[in-house]
mmCIF file of C-alpha atoms and ligand atoms in Angstrom:
data_model
loop_
_atom_site.group_PDB
_atom_site.id
_atom_site.type_symbol
_atom_site.label_atom_id
_atom_site.label_comp_id
_atom_site.label_asym_id
_atom_site.label_seq_id
_atom_site.Cartn_x
_atom_site.Cartn_y
_atom_site.Cartn_z
ATOM 1 C CA UNK K 1 -22.682 -3.527 18.717
ATOM 2 C CA UNK K 2 -20.212 -5.701 16.842
ATOM 3 C CA UNK K 3 -17.636 -3.860 14.731
ATOM 4 C CA UNK K 4 -15.742 -5.872 12.124
ATOM 5 C CA UNK K 5 -12.173 -4.963 11.218
ATOM 6 C CA UNK K 6 -13.140 -4.853 7.543
ATOM 7 C CA UNK K 7 -16.463 -5.216 5.722
ATOM 8 C CA UNK K 8 -16.170 -5.818 1.991
ATOM 9 C CA UNK K 9 -19.772 -6.983 1.673
ATOM 10 C CA UNK K 10 -21.466 -3.682 2.412
ATOM 11 C CA UNK K 11 -19.405 -2.008 -0.310
ATOM 12 C CA UNK K 12 -20.332 -4.678 -2.835
ATOM 13 C CA UNK K 13 -24.023 -4.225 -1.970
ATOM 14 C CA UNK K 14 -23.775 -0.497 -2.907
ATOM 15 C CA UNK K 15 -22.411 -1.155 -6.382
ATOM 16 C CA UNK K 16 -23.699 -4.671 -7.068
ATOM 17 C CA UNK K 17 -25.734 -3.764 -10.166
ATOM 18 C CA UNK K 18 -22.834 -2.026 -11.900
ATOM 19 C CA UNK K 19 -20.300 -4.679 -10.936
ATOM 20 C CA UNK K 20 -22.464 -7.619 -11.941
ATOM 21 C CA UNK K 21 -23.217 -5.998 -15.298
ATOM 22 C CA UNK K 22 -19.515 -5.386 -16.032
ATOM 23 C CA UNK K 23 -18.477 -8.910 -15.034
ATOM 24 C CA UNK K 24 -21.207 -10.342 -17.266
ATOM 25 C CA UNK K 25 -20.103 -8.167 -20.150
ATOM 26 C CA UNK K 26 -16.525 -9.504 -19.950
ATOM 27 C CA UNK K 27 -17.847 -13.063 -19.870
ATOM 28 C CA UNK K 28 -20.099 -12.343 -22.854
ATOM 29 C CA UNK K 29 -17.110 -10.955 -24.785
ATOM 30 C CA UNK K 30 -14.851 -13.897 -23.811
ATOM 31 C CA UNK K 31 -11.887 -11.472 -23.988
ATOM 32 C CA UNK K 32 -10.499 -12.672 -20.673
ATOM 33 C CA UNK K 33 -6.804 -11.779 -21.041
ATOM 34 C CA UNK K 34 -5.352 -8.535 -22.449
ATOM 35 C CA UNK K 35 -8.792 -7.525 -23.663
ATOM 36 C CA UNK K 36 -10.335 -4.063 -23.975
ATOM 37 C CA UNK K 37 -11.366 -3.999 -20.288
ATOM 38 C CA UNK K 38 -7.725 -4.158 -19.198
ATOM 39 C CA UNK K 39 -6.564 -1.541 -21.734
ATOM 40 C CA UNK K 40 -9.395 0.747 -20.684
ATOM 41 C CA UNK K 41 -8.598 0.388 -17.009
ATOM 42 C CA UNK K 42 -4.873 0.993 -17.567
ATOM 43 C CA UNK K 43 -5.713 4.251 -19.325
ATOM 44 C CA UNK K 44 -8.108 5.379 -16.580
ATOM 45 C CA UNK K 45 -5.826 4.422 -13.709
ATOM 46 C CA UNK K 46 -2.836 6.231 -15.264
ATOM 47 C CA UNK K 47 -4.968 9.335 -15.675
ATOM 48 C CA UNK K 48 -6.174 9.058 -12.077
ATOM 49 C CA UNK K 49 -2.593 8.873 -10.776
ATOM 50 C CA UNK K 50 -1.507 11.772 -12.973
ATOM 51 C CA UNK K 51 0.991 9.748 -15.007
ATOM 52 C CA UNK K 52 1.276 8.783 -18.659
ATOM 53 C CA UNK K 53 1.365 4.995 -18.410
ATOM 54 C CA UNK K 54 -0.096 2.205 -16.305
ATOM 55 C CA UNK K 55 0.539 -1.496 -16.859
ATOM 56 C CA UNK K 56 -1.781 -3.986 -15.213
ATOM 57 C CA UNK K 57 -0.084 -6.992 -13.600
ATOM 58 C CA UNK K 58 -1.208 -9.956 -11.505
ATOM 59 C CA UNK K 59 -0.609 -8.479 -8.029
ATOM 60 C CA UNK K 60 1.299 -5.809 -6.107
ATOM 61 C CA UNK K 61 4.257 -8.058 -5.374
ATOM 62 C CA UNK K 62 4.789 -8.652 -9.099
ATOM 63 C CA UNK K 63 4.328 -4.925 -9.730
ATOM 64 C CA UNK K 64 7.298 -4.265 -7.429
ATOM 65 C CA UNK K 65 9.403 -7.122 -8.748
ATOM 66 C CA UNK K 66 8.839 -6.229 -12.405
ATOM 67 C CA UNK K 67 9.345 -2.494 -11.812
ATOM 68 C CA UNK K 68 12.675 -3.210 -10.104
ATOM 69 C CA UNK K 69 13.781 -5.464 -12.964
ATOM 70 C CA UNK K 70 12.558 -3.069 -15.660
ATOM 71 C CA UNK K 71 14.530 -0.235 -14.147
ATOM 72 C CA UNK K 72 17.674 -2.350 -14.367
ATOM 73 C CA UNK K 73 18.300 -3.195 -10.733
ATOM 74 C CA UNK K 74 19.633 -6.669 -10.014
ATOM 75 C CA UNK K 75 22.605 -8.693 -8.862
ATOM 76 C CA UNK K 76 25.096 -6.759 -6.742
ATOM 77 C CA UNK K 77 22.790 -3.762 -6.346
ATOM 78 C CA UNK K 78 21.313 -2.415 -3.125
ATOM 79 C CA UNK K 79 17.868 -0.899 -2.651
ATOM 80 C CA UNK K 80 16.977 1.142 0.423
ATOM 81 C CA UNK K 81 13.603 0.716 2.103
ATOM 82 C CA UNK K 82 11.902 0.740 5.513
ATOM 83 C CA UNK K 83 11.939 -2.282 7.857
ATOM 84 C CA UNK K 84 8.275 -1.981 8.910
ATOM 85 C CA UNK K 85 6.699 -2.723 5.545
ATOM 86 C CA UNK K 86 4.928 -5.845 4.281
ATOM 87 C CA UNK K 87 7.441 -8.474 3.188
ATOM 88 C CA UNK K 88 6.416 -8.104 -0.475
ATOM 89 C CA UNK K 89 8.586 -4.975 -0.732
ATOM 90 C CA UNK K 90 11.773 -6.831 0.165
ATOM 91 C CA UNK K 91 10.781 -10.079 -1.552
ATOM 92 C CA UNK K 92 10.579 -8.097 -4.790
ATOM 93 C CA UNK K 93 14.086 -6.695 -4.260
ATOM 94 C CA UNK K 94 15.551 -10.117 -3.491
ATOM 95 C CA UNK K 95 13.674 -11.803 -6.325
ATOM 96 C CA UNK K 96 15.253 -9.326 -8.740
ATOM 97 C CA UNK K 97 18.668 -10.413 -7.395
ATOM 98 C CA UNK K 98 19.361 -7.238 -5.412
ATOM 99 C CA UNK K 99 19.823 -6.685 -1.665
ATOM 100 C CA UNK K 100 17.412 -4.816 0.608
ATOM 101 C CA UNK K 101 19.013 -2.258 2.939
ATOM 102 C CA UNK K 102 16.884 -0.952 5.790
ATOM 103 C CA UNK K 103 16.635 2.580 7.134
ATOM 104 C CA UNK K 104 14.703 3.221 10.358
ATOM 105 C CA UNK K 105 11.360 5.025 10.325
ATOM 106 C CA UNK K 106 10.202 8.410 11.566
ATOM 107 C CA UNK K 107 8.455 8.104 14.964
ATOM 108 C CA UNK K 108 5.515 10.320 13.951
ATOM 109 C CA UNK K 109 4.800 9.317 10.354
ATOM 110 C CA UNK K 110 5.874 5.635 10.471
ATOM 111 C CA UNK K 111 7.466 6.123 7.055
ATOM 112 C CA UNK K 112 11.171 5.968 6.183
ATOM 113 C CA UNK K 113 13.150 8.573 8.164
ATOM 114 C CA UNK K 114 14.575 10.730 5.383
ATOM 115 C CA UNK K 115 17.275 12.121 7.692
ATOM 116 C CA UNK K 116 18.777 8.631 8.025
ATOM 117 C CA UNK K 117 18.904 7.609 4.364
ATOM 118 C CA UNK K 118 22.129 9.301 3.302
ATOM 119 C CA UNK K 119 24.226 7.369 5.834
ATOM 120 C CA UNK K 120 23.104 4.091 4.219
ATOM 121 C CA UNK K 121 23.985 5.029 0.647
ATOM 122 C CA UNK K 122 26.964 3.067 -0.698
ATOM 123 C CA UNK K 123 28.566 2.605 -4.121
ATOM 124 C CA UNK K 124 26.163 -0.311 -4.622
ATOM 125 C CA UNK K 125 22.984 1.640 -3.859
ATOM 126 C CA UNK K 126 20.821 1.922 -6.951
ATOM 127 C CA UNK K 127 17.370 2.762 -5.636
ATOM 128 C CA UNK K 128 15.259 4.092 -2.808
ATOM 129 C CA UNK K 129 11.912 2.359 -2.345
ATOM 130 C CA UNK K 130 9.720 4.500 -0.079
ATOM 131 C CA UNK K 131 6.544 2.788 1.130
ATOM 132 C CA UNK K 132 3.479 4.986 1.647
ATOM 133 C CA UNK K 133 2.549 2.977 4.713
ATOM 134 C CA UNK K 134 -1.014 2.867 6.057
ATOM 135 C CA UNK K 135 -2.026 5.293 3.283
ATOM 136 C CA UNK K 136 0.244 8.155 4.346
ATOM 137 C CA UNK K 137 2.647 9.495 1.697
ATOM 138 C CA UNK K 138 6.338 9.200 2.495
ATOM 139 C CA UNK K 139 8.204 12.529 2.537
ATOM 140 C CA UNK K 140 9.022 12.513 -1.176
ATOM 141 C CA UNK K 141 10.789 15.882 -1.646
ATOM 142 C CA UNK K 142 13.952 14.992 0.344
ATOM 143 C CA UNK K 143 13.911 11.479 -1.130
ATOM 144 C CA UNK K 144 13.862 12.876 -4.674
ATOM 145 C CA UNK K 145 16.684 15.301 -3.773
ATOM 146 C CA UNK K 146 18.867 12.469 -2.479
ATOM 147 C CA UNK K 147 18.089 10.390 -5.562
ATOM 148 C CA UNK K 148 19.206 13.259 -7.752
ATOM 149 C CA UNK K 149 22.381 13.859 -5.734
ATOM 150 C CA UNK K 150 23.460 10.193 -5.819
ATOM 151 C CA UNK K 151 21.923 9.246 -9.178
ATOM 152 C CA UNK K 152 19.474 6.733 -7.686
ATOM 153 C CA UNK K 153 16.133 5.505 -8.973
ATOM 154 C CA UNK K 154 12.997 6.011 -6.893
ATOM 155 C CA UNK K 155 10.402 3.238 -6.858
ATOM 156 C CA UNK K 156 7.259 4.070 -4.880
ATOM 157 C CA UNK K 157 5.532 1.230 -3.071
ATOM 158 C CA UNK K 158 2.057 2.755 -3.227
ATOM 159 C CA UNK K 159 0.267 -0.525 -2.500
ATOM 160 C CA UNK K 160 -1.505 1.007 0.531
ATOM 161 C CA UNK K 161 -2.039 4.535 -0.748
ATOM 162 C CA UNK K 162 -4.212 4.740 -3.895
ATOM 163 C CA UNK K 163 -5.218 8.381 -4.241
ATOM 164 C CA UNK K 164 -3.124 9.816 -1.386
ATOM 165 C CA UNK K 165 -1.819 13.335 -2.030
ATOM 166 C CA UNK K 166 1.619 14.799 -1.358
ATOM 167 C CA UNK K 167 1.892 18.560 -1.980
ATOM 168 C CA UNK K 168 -1.178 18.348 -4.192
ATOM 169 C CA UNK K 169 -0.073 15.462 -6.405
ATOM 170 C CA UNK K 170 -1.058 11.839 -6.191
ATOM 171 C CA UNK K 171 1.377 9.252 -4.939
ATOM 172 C CA UNK K 172 2.604 7.196 -7.840
ATOM 173 C CA UNK K 173 3.493 10.322 -9.814
ATOM 174 C CA UNK K 174 6.765 11.100 -7.976
ATOM 175 C CA UNK K 175 9.127 8.191 -8.530
ATOM 176 C CA UNK K 176 10.684 6.878 -11.731
ATOM 177 C CA UNK K 177 8.096 4.181 -11.314
ATOM 178 C CA UNK K 178 5.402 3.268 -8.764
ATOM 179 C CA UNK K 179 3.622 0.085 -7.782
ATOM 180 C CA UNK K 180 0.055 -0.596 -6.700
ATOM 181 C CA UNK K 181 -1.766 -3.638 -5.332
ATOM 182 C CA UNK K 182 -5.461 -4.265 -5.914
ATOM 183 C CA UNK K 183 -5.705 -6.994 -3.285
ATOM 184 C CA UNK K 184 -9.385 -7.040 -2.174
ATOM 185 C CA UNK K 185 -8.782 -5.262 1.144
ATOM 186 C CA UNK K 186 -6.773 -2.367 -0.331
ATOM 187 C CA UNK K 187 -8.412 1.059 -0.789
ATOM 188 C CA UNK K 188 -8.959 0.141 -4.436
ATOM 189 C CA UNK K 189 -9.474 -3.610 -4.342
ATOM 190 C CA UNK K 190 -10.354 -6.170 -7.004
ATOM 191 C CA UNK K 191 -12.361 -9.357 -6.382
ATOM 192 C CA UNK K 192 -9.180 -11.406 -6.498
ATOM 193 C CA UNK K 193 -5.538 -10.475 -7.047
ATOM 194 C CA UNK K 194 -4.409 -7.551 -9.173
ATOM 195 C CA UNK K 195 -1.723 -4.896 -9.418
ATOM 196 C CA UNK K 196 -0.314 -2.124 -11.578
ATOM 197 C CA UNK K 197 2.950 -0.376 -12.362
ATOM 198 C CA UNK K 198 2.692 3.306 -13.281
ATOM 199 C CA UNK K 199 5.302 5.623 -14.782
ATOM 200 C CA UNK K 200 5.830 8.670 -16.947
ATOM 201 C CA UNK K 201 8.663 6.831 -18.702
ATOM 202 C CA UNK K 202 7.497 5.041 -21.832
ATOM 203 C CA UNK K 203 10.557 2.785 -21.890
ATOM 204 C CA UNK K 204 9.971 1.557 -18.325
ATOM 205 C CA UNK K 205 6.272 0.951 -19.006
ATOM 206 C CA UNK K 206 7.134 -1.009 -22.154
ATOM 207 C CA UNK K 207 9.690 -3.111 -20.306
ATOM 208 C CA UNK K 208 7.248 -3.918 -17.494
ATOM 209 C CA UNK K 209 4.532 -4.886 -19.999
ATOM 210 C CA UNK K 210 7.034 -7.102 -21.798
ATOM 211 C CA UNK K 211 8.343 -8.799 -18.639
ATOM 212 C CA UNK K 212 4.771 -9.364 -17.440
ATOM 213 C CA UNK K 213 3.858 -11.237 -20.612
ATOM 214 C CA UNK K 214 6.704 -13.728 -21.088
ATOM 215 C CA UNK K 215 9.153 -11.138 -22.383
ATOM 216 C CA UNK K 216 6.899 -10.563 -25.339
ATOM 217 C CA UNK K 217 5.155 -7.537 -26.841
ATOM 218 C CA UNK K 218 4.494 -9.257 -30.159
ATOM 219 C CA UNK K 219 2.883 -12.676 -29.947
ATOM 220 C CA UNK K 220 5.471 -15.492 -29.821
ATOM 221 C CA UNK K 221 8.404 -13.127 -30.179
ATOM 222 C CA UNK K 222 10.294 -13.343 -26.882
ATOM 223 C CA UNK K 223 12.935 -10.616 -26.579
ATOM 224 C CA UNK K 224 13.808 -11.666 -23.038
ATOM 225 C CA UNK K 225 12.581 -14.189 -20.500
ATOM 226 C CA UNK K 226 9.737 -12.753 -18.474
ATOM 227 C CA UNK K 227 6.984 -14.095 -16.268
ATOM 228 C CA UNK K 228 3.249 -14.612 -16.569
ATOM 229 C CA UNK K 229 1.780 -11.734 -14.601
ATOM 230 C CA UNK K 230 -1.253 -10.150 -16.231
ATOM 231 C CA UNK K 231 -4.263 -8.269 -14.888
ATOM 232 C CA UNK K 232 -7.207 -10.295 -16.125
ATOM 233 C CA UNK K 233 -10.164 -8.591 -17.778
ATOM 234 C CA UNK K 234 -12.755 -9.420 -15.126
ATOM 235 C CA UNK K 235 -10.618 -7.823 -12.406
ATOM 236 C CA UNK K 236 -9.925 -4.819 -14.657
ATOM 237 C CA UNK K 237 -13.654 -4.353 -15.326
ATOM 238 C CA UNK K 238 -14.375 -4.446 -11.578
ATOM 239 C CA UNK K 239 -11.573 -1.975 -10.852
ATOM 240 C CA UNK K 240 -12.878 0.326 -13.573
ATOM 241 C CA UNK K 241 -16.195 0.601 -11.755
ATOM 242 C CA UNK K 242 -14.587 1.005 -8.343
ATOM 243 C CA UNK K 243 -12.120 3.671 -9.526
ATOM 244 C CA UNK K 244 -15.090 6.044 -9.945
ATOM 245 C CA UNK K 245 -15.818 5.728 -6.226
ATOM 246 C CA UNK K 246 -12.259 5.827 -4.909
ATOM 247 C CA UNK K 247 -12.096 9.528 -3.998
ATOM 248 C CA UNK K 248 -15.436 9.411 -2.227
ATOM 249 C CA UNK K 249 -14.433 6.249 -0.319
ATOM 250 C CA UNK K 250 -11.055 7.748 0.630
ATOM 251 C CA UNK K 251 -12.820 10.873 1.891
ATOM 252 C CA UNK K 252 -14.991 8.707 4.146
ATOM 253 C CA UNK K 253 -11.907 6.922 5.459
ATOM 254 C CA UNK K 254 -10.401 10.313 6.291
ATOM 255 C CA UNK K 255 -13.548 11.405 8.091
ATOM 256 C CA UNK K 256 -13.555 8.153 10.044
ATOM 257 C CA UNK K 257 -9.928 8.742 11.016
ATOM 258 C CA UNK K 258 -10.738 12.232 12.275
ATOM 259 C CA UNK K 259 -13.612 10.855 14.350
ATOM 260 C CA UNK K 260 -11.239 8.331 15.925
ATOM 261 C CA UNK K 261 -8.702 11.113 16.556
ATOM 262 C CA UNK K 262 -11.394 13.202 18.213
ATOM 263 C CA UNK K 263 -12.794 10.425 20.434
ATOM 264 C CA UNK K 264 -9.303 9.271 21.459
ATOM 265 C CA UNK K 265 -7.596 12.631 21.849
ATOM 266 C CA UNK K 266 -7.651 12.804 25.632
ATOM 267 C CA UNK K 267 -7.105 9.136 26.294
ATOM 268 C CA UNK K 268 -3.842 8.765 28.095
ATOM 269 C CA UNK K 269 -1.613 6.001 26.764
ATOM 270 C CA UNK K 270 -3.060 6.060 23.240
ATOM 271 C CA UNK K 271 -1.052 7.610 20.410
ATOM 272 C CA UNK K 272 -3.198 8.416 17.361
ATOM 273 C CA UNK K 273 -1.738 8.736 13.850
ATOM 274 C CA UNK K 274 -0.241 12.044 12.716
ATOM 275 C CA UNK K 275 -0.644 13.448 9.225
ATOM 276 C CA UNK K 276 2.375 15.098 7.621
ATOM 277 C CA UNK K 277 1.778 18.729 6.624
ATOM 278 C CA UNK K 278 0.776 19.209 3.003
ATOM 279 C CA UNK K 279 -0.272 15.576 2.626
ATOM 280 C CA UNK K 280 -3.605 13.816 2.444
ATOM 281 C CA UNK K 281 -3.412 10.335 3.871
ATOM 282 C CA UNK K 282 -6.009 7.860 2.625
ATOM 283 C CA UNK K 283 -5.954 5.784 5.839
ATOM 284 C CA UNK K 284 -5.693 2.323 4.358
ATOM 285 C CA UNK K 285 -5.247 1.460 8.024
ATOM 286 C CA UNK K 286 -5.934 3.446 11.179
ATOM 287 C CA UNK K 287 -3.122 2.466 13.520
ATOM 288 C CA UNK K 288 -2.784 3.532 17.136
ATOM 289 C CA UNK K 289 0.055 2.814 19.557
ATOM 290 C CA UNK K 290 -0.637 1.442 23.032
ATOM 291 C CA UNK K 291 1.563 -0.105 25.684
ATOM 292 C CA UNK K 292 -0.648 -3.137 26.458
ATOM 293 C CA UNK K 293 -1.432 -3.915 22.817
ATOM 294 C CA UNK K 294 -1.808 -7.699 23.059
ATOM 295 C CA UNK K 295 -4.173 -7.549 26.048
ATOM 296 C CA UNK K 296 -6.189 -4.745 24.496
ATOM 297 C CA UNK K 297 -6.582 -6.745 21.314
ATOM 298 C CA UNK K 298 -8.029 -9.690 23.276
ATOM 299 C CA UNK K 299 -10.380 -7.449 25.276
ATOM 300 C CA UNK K 300 -11.669 -5.760 22.129
ATOM 301 C CA UNK K 301 -12.230 -9.135 20.522
ATOM 302 C CA UNK K 302 -14.316 -10.185 23.529
ATOM 303 C CA UNK K 303 -16.462 -7.080 22.912
ATOM 304 C CA UNK K 304 -16.972 -8.071 19.277
ATOM 305 C CA UNK K 305 -14.474 -5.576 17.850
ATOM 306 C CA UNK K 306 -12.077 -6.748 15.157
ATOM 307 C CA UNK K 307 -8.517 -5.386 15.098
ATOM 308 C CA UNK K 308 -5.251 -6.267 13.377
ATOM 309 C CA UNK K 309 -1.490 -5.802 13.726
ATOM 310 C CA UNK K 310 0.402 -4.426 10.742
ATOM 311 C CA UNK K 311 2.888 -5.849 11.224
ATOM 312 C CA UNK K 312 3.782 -7.787 14.387
ATOM 313 C CA UNK K 313 7.516 -7.794 13.577
ATOM 314 C CA UNK K 314 9.852 -5.536 11.657
ATOM 315 C CA UNK K 315 11.283 -7.428 8.695
ATOM 316 C CA UNK K 316 14.802 -7.812 10.135
ATOM 317 C CA UNK K 317 13.137 -9.621 13.094
ATOM 318 C CA UNK K 318 11.544 -12.204 10.774
ATOM 319 C CA UNK K 319 13.160 -15.637 10.425
ATOM 320 C CA UNK K 320 13.370 -15.072 6.647
ATOM 321 C CA UNK K 321 15.901 -12.273 7.220
ATOM 322 C CA UNK K 322 17.828 -13.762 10.121
ATOM 323 C CA UNK K 323 20.726 -14.233 7.685
ATOM 324 C CA UNK K 324 21.179 -10.453 7.572
ATOM 325 C CA UNK K 325 22.430 -10.613 11.146
ATOM 326 C CA UNK K 326 20.605 -7.432 12.163
ATOM 327 C CA UNK K 327 20.289 -7.655 15.938
ATOM 328 C CA UNK K 328 17.585 -6.224 18.185
ATOM 329 C CA UNK K 329 18.181 -2.477 18.444
ATOM 330 C CA UNK K 330 19.261 -2.097 14.804
ATOM 331 C CA UNK K 331 16.132 -0.056 14.045
ATOM 332 C CA UNK K 332 14.878 1.083 17.447
ATOM 333 C CA UNK K 333 11.994 3.242 16.227
ATOM 334 C CA UNK K 334 10.519 0.547 13.992
ATOM 335 C CA UNK K 335 11.050 -2.102 16.663
ATOM 336 C CA UNK K 336 9.250 -0.082 19.295
ATOM 337 C CA UNK K 337 6.397 0.829 16.948
ATOM 338 C CA UNK K 338 5.684 -2.743 15.872
ATOM 339 C CA UNK K 339 5.457 -3.828 19.525
ATOM 340 C CA UNK K 340 2.787 -1.165 20.159
ATOM 341 C CA UNK K 341 0.807 -0.917 16.893
ATOM 342 C CA UNK K 342 -2.861 -1.817 16.846
ATOM 343 C CA UNK K 343 -4.960 -1.363 13.688
ATOM 344 C CA UNK K 344 -8.562 -0.410 14.460
ATOM 345 C CA UNK K 345 -11.549 -1.113 12.195
ATOM 346 C CA UNK K 346 -11.232 1.056 9.072
ATOM 347 C CA UNK K 347 -13.307 1.016 5.909
ATOM 348 C CA UNK K 348 -15.448 3.663 4.172
ATOM 349 C CA UNK K 349 -18.775 2.280 5.410
ATOM 350 C CA UNK K 350 -17.799 2.442 9.078
ATOM 351 C CA UNK K 351 -20.363 4.579 10.960
ATOM 352 C CA UNK K 352 -19.914 7.130 13.737
ATOM 353 C CA UNK K 353 -21.710 4.906 16.315
ATOM 354 C CA UNK K 354 -19.332 2.062 15.389
ATOM 355 C CA UNK K 355 -16.305 4.315 15.875
ATOM 356 C CA UNK K 356 -17.729 5.510 19.191
ATOM 357 C CA UNK K 357 -18.221 1.892 20.289
ATOM 358 C CA UNK K 358 -14.583 1.077 19.505
ATOM 359 C CA UNK K 359 -13.279 4.161 21.306
ATOM 360 C CA UNK K 360 -15.474 3.598 24.384
ATOM 361 C CA UNK K 361 -14.138 0.051 24.626
ATOM 362 C CA UNK K 362 -10.559 1.287 24.311
ATOM 363 C CA UNK K 363 -11.150 3.836 27.093
ATOM 364 C CA UNK K 364 -12.364 1.010 29.322
ATOM 365 C CA UNK K 365 -9.215 -1.056 28.938
ATOM 366 C CA UNK K 366 -6.432 1.497 28.476
ATOM 367 C CA UNK K 367 -5.511 3.341 31.618
HETATM 368 C C1 PLP B 401 -0.300 -5.355 -0.224
HETATM 369 C C2 PLP B 401 1.079 -4.867 -0.298
HETATM 370 C C3 PLP B 401 1.996 -5.360 -1.241
HETATM 371 C C4 PLP B 401 1.742 -6.561 -2.091
HETATM 372 O O1 PLP B 401 0.602 -6.579 -2.835
HETATM 373 P P1 PLP B 401 -0.068 -7.973 -3.271
HETATM 374 O O2 PLP B 401 -1.084 -7.528 -4.274
HETATM 375 O O3 PLP B 401 -0.676 -8.582 -2.056
HETATM 376 O O4 PLP B 401 0.980 -8.810 -3.889
HETATM 377 C C5 PLP B 401 3.238 -4.763 -1.305
HETATM 378 N N1 PLP B 401 3.592 -3.755 -0.483
HETATM 379 C C6 PLP B 401 2.751 -3.292 0.456
HETATM 380 C C7 PLP B 401 3.198 -2.169 1.341
HETATM 381 C C8 PLP B 401 1.482 -3.839 0.597
HETATM 382 O O5 PLP B 401 0.659 -3.379 1.539
#
């Protein structure tokens, strides 16, 4: 049995009638940009996250960049984040003119190690940007306490965690502002690029909406220079349909993760993901750690099993950040994790026999 890493087609087949109808209705209306479909989706997505405002933007990277700018972080400022995230997190900081500062991750949760943040706070620190990596909420309570103590803003990078719960509330509802990506492979994915910024702060939401539309809230009145970063109506209409299924799809991801955990629990040399107490991860990715990762990946591929590595290097190990001068050993936990991570097939439509196939193959080659 072949097991793909990701299968977007089978999900489309389930909802094809609804999706096709909604796409056609946007085309019939010809309201392609800033039309009712986008407004409607913004309202529904805000409600889903448990916040007052959502602003659709062109992608998750722009969501981060515009949120950082809207909150007033820029030149000379520092923003703290984890080194094992996707580069979009730090690109957004740099693009806004600020400097990313890394804090190592927790060895069990793979999210920022909250016990190591305080030591990195300086007079220039203006924000903490926790990333809810792989769908698991970062430990928000201590982060919010530190932010309060040092008067910092909190910007959630929730691009991998649509619908995840921390102490009963959805991610995206904790920070001053939070950012989502609707890249097709994300838990809530469009059929192209898309993103959103959510907040309970009307002023921040207004500023993001203005920056995203050429610094303008009233046609041809440009209060500031912005960018062109809008969520187009066709993507919004698709997301509106898919939002209704998100909880059910996330629940299936969680069940799949528990099946993996069960089948792999006695396999020596395989570390399965932990879930923080009082949180509900939405398993955007199911990531194990193994010593012989690269070989295992090749063997699984030979058996028709797709896997991925998220991500092969910590950001300070990337050529783009060589200028920071952060040597090997700067973030030992993140460095060790990225050398051992392997992402197994994970999507809602994955079946138990598929998961069993993957785990049996792993058992054959790990030992
Ligand atoms: C996907 C992702 C982004 C960027 O989103 P795009 O829509 O691809 O621009 C940012 N941060 C994290 C953690 C992501 O996974």
